[in-house]
Structure formats: C-alpha cells, structure tokens
XYZ file of C-alpha atoms in Angstrom:
333
model
C -0.681 193.536 153.506
C 1.797 191.146 154.981
C 5.381 191.473 154.641
C 5.338 188.053 152.570
C 2.275 189.022 150.175
C 3.965 192.486 149.815
C 7.495 190.805 148.866
C 5.542 188.483 146.550
C 4.123 191.561 144.859
C 7.236 193.412 144.434
C 8.789 190.295 142.756
C 6.060 190.062 140.248
C 6.011 193.892 139.511
C 9.816 193.581 139.032
C 9.422 190.369 136.702
C 6.503 192.240 134.613
C 8.747 195.566 134.167
C 11.714 193.406 133.470
C 9.803 191.504 130.755
C 8.440 194.951 129.314
C 11.857 196.568 129.526
C 13.119 193.228 127.421
C 10.458 193.625 124.778
C 11.380 197.597 124.253
C 15.061 196.881 124.313
C 15.857 193.900 121.846
C 19.277 192.457 121.511
C 21.621 193.269 118.633
C 20.097 192.350 115.283
C 22.221 191.990 112.394
C 20.265 193.327 109.172
C 22.689 193.086 106.410
C 26.538 192.184 105.712
C 28.358 193.546 102.964
C 31.929 192.650 101.908
C 33.925 195.917 100.585
C 36.541 195.777 98.299
C 39.766 197.331 99.556
C 42.261 199.141 97.319
C 45.094 201.449 97.552
C 46.576 199.523 100.375
C 43.040 199.352 102.392
C 43.135 203.345 102.168
C 39.948 203.265 99.896
C 37.002 200.619 100.660
C 34.448 200.202 97.437
C 31.139 198.608 97.923
C 29.367 196.599 95.267
C 26.378 198.084 94.021
C 24.018 197.399 91.140
C 22.642 200.213 89.535
C 19.422 199.726 87.055
C 20.955 195.806 86.847
C 24.402 197.114 86.212
C 27.078 195.893 88.562
C 29.414 198.704 89.694
C 31.401 199.920 92.756
C 31.210 203.027 94.804
C 33.332 204.563 97.405
C 32.378 204.066 100.906
C 32.407 207.486 102.118
C 31.178 208.764 105.677
C 32.572 212.196 105.010
C 29.725 212.682 102.331
C 26.186 213.206 103.406
C 24.604 212.824 99.770
C 25.213 209.475 97.817
C 26.185 210.600 94.116
C 26.943 209.045 90.769
C 29.676 209.976 88.111
C 28.368 212.127 84.905
C 29.986 209.076 82.936
C 27.686 206.625 84.514
C 24.769 208.607 83.796
C 25.792 208.711 80.039
C 26.434 205.081 80.150
C 23.166 204.171 81.579
C 21.252 207.034 79.677
C 20.117 208.416 82.820
C 18.249 211.998 82.631
C 20.394 214.531 84.189
C 18.959 218.130 85.479
C 19.696 220.969 87.472
C 18.649 220.178 91.182
C 17.077 222.597 93.751
C 18.222 226.185 92.888
C 21.339 227.181 94.838
C 22.274 224.110 96.107
C 25.712 223.078 94.626
C 27.945 220.058 95.477
C 31.710 220.668 96.174
C 34.572 218.219 96.477
C 38.039 219.224 98.193
C 39.320 220.607 94.913
C 36.305 223.229 94.678
C 34.943 221.120 91.793
C 31.044 221.782 91.745
C 27.875 220.232 90.359
C 24.287 221.262 90.432
C 22.696 218.351 88.769
C 20.951 215.573 90.154
C 19.747 212.430 88.435
C 16.894 209.456 89.370
C 17.914 205.923 89.465
C 14.761 203.408 89.077
C 16.720 200.560 90.792
C 19.615 200.943 93.040
C 20.858 198.122 95.481
C 23.829 197.363 97.750
C 23.595 194.374 99.980
C 20.233 193.417 100.512
C 18.934 196.898 100.206
C 16.991 198.180 97.635
C 16.149 201.641 96.751
C 13.630 202.639 94.006
C 13.195 205.658 92.086
C 15.987 207.541 94.327
C 17.118 210.740 93.360
C 21.189 211.160 93.327
C 23.562 214.117 92.939
C 26.228 214.189 90.179
C 29.611 213.722 91.556
C 31.535 217.141 90.827
C 35.077 215.650 90.068
C 34.800 214.670 86.752
C 37.884 212.361 86.935
C 36.483 210.114 89.549
C 35.712 207.164 87.047
C 39.281 207.743 85.417
C 40.619 206.318 88.691
C 39.064 202.948 88.053
C 36.282 202.367 85.191
C 34.157 200.136 87.752
C 33.519 203.311 89.902
C 30.035 204.568 89.714
C 30.317 207.170 92.439
C 30.035 207.812 96.260
C 27.934 205.839 98.835
C 27.386 208.417 101.545
C 25.418 208.432 104.967
C 22.204 209.385 103.452
C 21.838 205.600 102.277
C 23.176 204.309 105.560
C 22.218 206.249 108.822
C 18.899 204.561 109.046
C 20.884 201.852 110.606
C 23.788 201.355 113.047
C 26.801 200.832 110.959
C 29.657 198.621 111.827
C 32.887 198.799 109.875
C 35.314 196.263 110.882
C 38.039 197.393 108.350
C 40.829 195.221 108.727
C 38.340 192.299 107.458
C 36.838 194.836 104.760
C 33.137 193.991 106.333
C 30.516 196.752 106.329
C 27.501 195.244 108.610
C 24.149 197.153 109.103
C 22.414 196.392 112.379
C 19.018 197.547 113.707
C 19.535 200.661 116.018
C 16.839 199.673 118.385
C 19.114 197.756 120.901
C 19.830 198.536 124.633
C 22.341 201.299 125.107
C 25.690 200.095 124.774
C 24.887 196.418 123.751
C 26.887 196.568 120.518
C 30.233 194.627 121.418
C 29.647 191.236 119.596
C 33.363 190.903 118.557
C 36.306 190.068 120.776
C 38.227 193.264 121.440
C 40.988 193.625 124.240
C 39.661 197.328 124.804
C 37.285 199.302 123.408
C 36.896 203.559 123.206
C 33.585 205.056 123.398
C 33.041 208.627 122.460
C 30.012 210.852 121.414
C 29.496 212.347 117.726
C 27.206 214.955 115.943
C 26.609 215.466 112.426
C 26.782 219.143 112.273
C 27.727 220.544 108.832
C 26.870 217.050 107.438
C 29.917 215.525 108.786
C 30.637 212.875 111.766
C 32.071 215.183 114.272
C 34.178 213.880 117.150
C 36.374 215.510 119.508
C 40.292 214.805 119.127
C 43.227 216.004 120.688
C 46.122 216.684 118.381
C 49.476 217.466 119.996
C 47.788 218.877 123.163
C 45.187 220.934 120.750
C 41.527 219.919 121.015
C 39.950 220.039 117.627
C 36.555 219.077 116.033
C 37.884 216.047 113.719
C 35.720 214.571 111.081
C 35.782 210.549 110.715
C 36.106 210.355 106.980
C 36.372 206.920 105.165
C 36.391 208.759 101.814
C 39.542 210.383 102.468
C 42.622 208.159 101.972
C 44.959 210.509 104.137
C 44.302 212.308 107.341
C 44.448 216.103 106.678
C 44.606 219.498 108.604
C 43.765 222.360 107.035
C 46.210 225.102 106.540
C 44.279 227.722 108.492
C 44.102 225.006 111.492
C 48.110 224.419 110.982
C 48.861 227.932 111.353
C 46.007 228.882 114.127
C 46.729 226.117 116.441
C 50.421 225.020 115.962
C 51.934 228.176 114.247
C 52.809 226.050 111.222
C 53.339 227.518 107.615
C 55.046 226.519 104.552
C 58.621 227.648 105.843
C 58.457 226.006 109.608
C 60.978 223.614 110.337
C 59.835 220.154 109.822
C 57.292 220.902 107.034
C 57.823 219.216 103.774
C 56.284 219.281 100.460
C 53.728 216.483 100.193
C 53.562 214.107 97.042
C 49.734 214.493 97.288
C 48.875 216.977 94.249
C 45.957 219.266 93.846
C 44.580 220.254 90.458
C 45.948 223.877 91.072
C 49.910 224.139 91.109
C 49.568 227.436 93.151
C 48.066 225.530 96.164
C 50.548 222.930 97.139
C 50.317 220.381 99.740
C 52.596 220.003 102.445
C 52.910 217.463 105.586
C 54.065 217.585 108.977
C 54.682 214.855 111.759
C 52.763 215.258 114.790
C 53.787 213.246 118.114
C 50.230 212.276 119.246
C 46.551 212.009 118.365
C 43.858 211.030 120.708
C 40.329 210.375 119.722
C 37.262 208.176 121.193
C 40.073 205.964 123.274
C 42.374 205.604 120.367
C 45.984 206.673 120.683
C 48.269 207.567 117.466
C 51.828 208.173 117.542
C 54.269 209.953 115.276
C 51.780 210.260 112.673
C 52.217 212.280 109.470
C 49.424 214.480 108.385
C 48.857 216.243 105.499
C 48.459 220.003 105.515
C 45.634 221.161 102.807
C 45.080 224.587 101.384
C 41.554 225.902 101.840
C 40.753 225.373 97.768
C 37.223 224.801 98.558
C 36.706 228.449 99.898
C 38.963 229.946 97.394
C 37.191 228.343 94.223
C 34.084 228.064 95.438
C 30.869 230.750 95.260
C 30.343 231.120 98.816
C 26.863 232.902 98.394
C 25.529 229.583 96.771
C 27.388 227.135 98.854
C 25.383 224.389 100.243
C 27.665 221.367 100.207
C 26.630 217.524 100.757
C 30.485 216.399 101.202
C 33.237 216.915 103.193
C 33.277 220.777 102.463
C 32.133 223.039 105.065
C 28.895 224.975 104.199
C 29.399 228.586 104.637
C 25.712 228.917 106.109
C 26.157 226.935 109.060
C 29.067 229.223 110.871
C 30.970 226.332 111.234
C 34.750 226.708 111.800
C 36.285 225.383 108.760
C 39.733 224.736 110.502
C 39.112 220.823 111.282
C 41.045 217.530 111.247
C 40.018 214.968 109.043
C 40.740 211.634 110.319
C 41.265 209.301 107.181
C 41.598 205.978 106.173
C 45.421 205.973 106.692
C 44.253 205.779 110.411
C 40.954 204.104 110.304
C 41.821 201.078 108.182
C 43.182 199.445 111.357
C 40.183 199.850 113.346
C 36.904 198.338 113.953
C 34.372 201.046 114.458
C 30.757 200.746 115.497
C 28.490 203.917 114.831
C 25.474 203.864 117.004
C 23.133 206.310 115.416
C 20.270 206.762 118.027
C 23.148 206.679 121.034
C 25.281 209.261 118.901
C 27.923 207.108 120.306
C 31.001 205.667 118.487
C 32.817 202.371 119.695
C 36.267 201.959 118.505
C 38.511 198.906 118.956
C 41.394 197.070 116.920
C 45.099 196.412 117.311
C 45.520 200.085 117.497
C 43.387 200.769 120.493
C 45.460 202.357 123.493
C 48.508 201.766 121.207
C 50.532 203.237 118.524
C 48.911 202.700 115.025
C 51.888 202.024 112.350
C 51.305 202.974 109.017
C-alpha cells in the first residue's frame, strides 16, 4: 500500500469513526421547560402541577427521593389512602412519620404526564396550611430520568436528555463554572464541601429554606455547643420547644467551585433520631436511613445559598455544574 493510499484510508477511517461518535454522542437536547413560582424571597421554589385535572403547586425538593402528596389533597380529591410496604416509613425533619400511600390516575408537570403513579403521603400534617395551593413535594423520583437544569435567579426548571457528550452542557453565558462529582447515597444528592477547613459530606437540598448543620456535626467538627461563644438562638422553630435551633456564622464554605463567605448556618437538633423508631426507619426524604450506615452528621446546603446559582445536574455523568453571580465570589444573603 502506498503512503498516499494509506493516508487516504486513514482520513476515511477518521471520518467514519467521527460520524459514529457524533451519532452516539448527540448535542444537548431540551425536553421540557417549567416556570417555577418563587416564594419566601426565593428560598422556596414551587412547581405548577395538575393532579387529576386540579391545578396545584408542589415544593421542588432535591432533598427528597419520593414525591409525596398531602393528606389534605387526598381528602379533597377523594383519593384512596392505605398503608404502603410494611416497615417503610417516611419521615420529615421534625420526626413526623407516615406509612401511607395513594395512587394518582393523572399527574402532570410541564409536558410530563404520569399515569397511575403511586405516591407517598407527606408526613407533615401542616404543609398545606402554609399555602392552600400546596399539594405536596415533587422529588427526584420523577426527575432523575433527565438532566436537571436549575436557573434559580430566573426561577426556571429545564429537563434535558442525558444522552449528550460528556461536559457538553454549558448553553448559558457564565463568567466561570464549577464542576464537581456527586452521588446519591442514602437517597440524597451528596457532594464534598469544606466548611471552615473541615471537609464534610454535604447534601444539596432545594427543599430546605436554610442551610443546616446537625448539632452532632457542629460539636464534632467545630466544638460548638449551645454555650459556645458566637452561638445564638435561631428564629427557626421546631415543634418541640425542648429542641431549640441555634445558629453560627462561619467564615467560608467551598463546594463545586462556589465560595461563600461569612455565612450563617442553622444548627439543627437531631430530632429525627430522637422521635423516630430506628428499627423501622427507611426514609425517603432528607432524613438519614439508619440501615445504610451513613454518618448523620452532614451539612445541608439550602436555598439561602442555592437561590443565587445556576445548577446543571448531569445524571449519567454524576457531575454537577454550577455558575452564577456567586461563583468564585462571596454570596450575599
């Protein structure tokens, strides 16, 4: 074979393999776009839904793995409620629990339509009292078949096909972008974060208004107790007055290229473990399941920080891309 014919063959091979790669690695494809409703100074994002033809709103919550509806909604729509799988209970951060489930014949959000889906009954009986429009919580179980794009400053939720080329997600203008890996151990979106020099497992939780550090983690990693200098009583209230919430100002939080300085974090008592029956606990929200052996002393990164950011969660890559005005600079509250 001559050098010329060999060179021509190589070009043809490169073109063929390049075409094959392009075919198996398509460009970014937008599947759905949903305008969310920001409330409480954008520390809570609500998603418009239709449940059996009735228009409602649900809290967008990446800290929950199971989408749930309120018992009030089940009563309003005449849904049949019954116990779920034996031994499976759903807990909220206050230790409220629910074992019940219901079936919804027609559930819609954006262009997505779920028929005959089974949903948990949300354990907090007061959720609908906050806003009569609230029907429950929209969680990762309905969303993680897609790439999830969260433009919080513009209150926009976009769903993309996960079948794109790795890293080919930056369709928006960003001065800088941070990239980090995540996993879904214990039914959470876990990332690595460093708080005042201490490396912690952090949970990205859009259902949490405030960023939270457990009292166990505050004591173990920072030596903080209710009597420590700089600790203040928080305005956040629990249902149990004997378990007050405190707060502390930390110097710096780093996660996935985002740097937040002089942030106030709530220090939350471990109400879940005190109120819950550990022998039966199998949680599907931001509580920690006892059976998986995960350290419950974790940091929750809530909407007081996330509301400033644009976050793209690439499901197959297990990477989170973050940009926004706060990237590599302080986030003002």
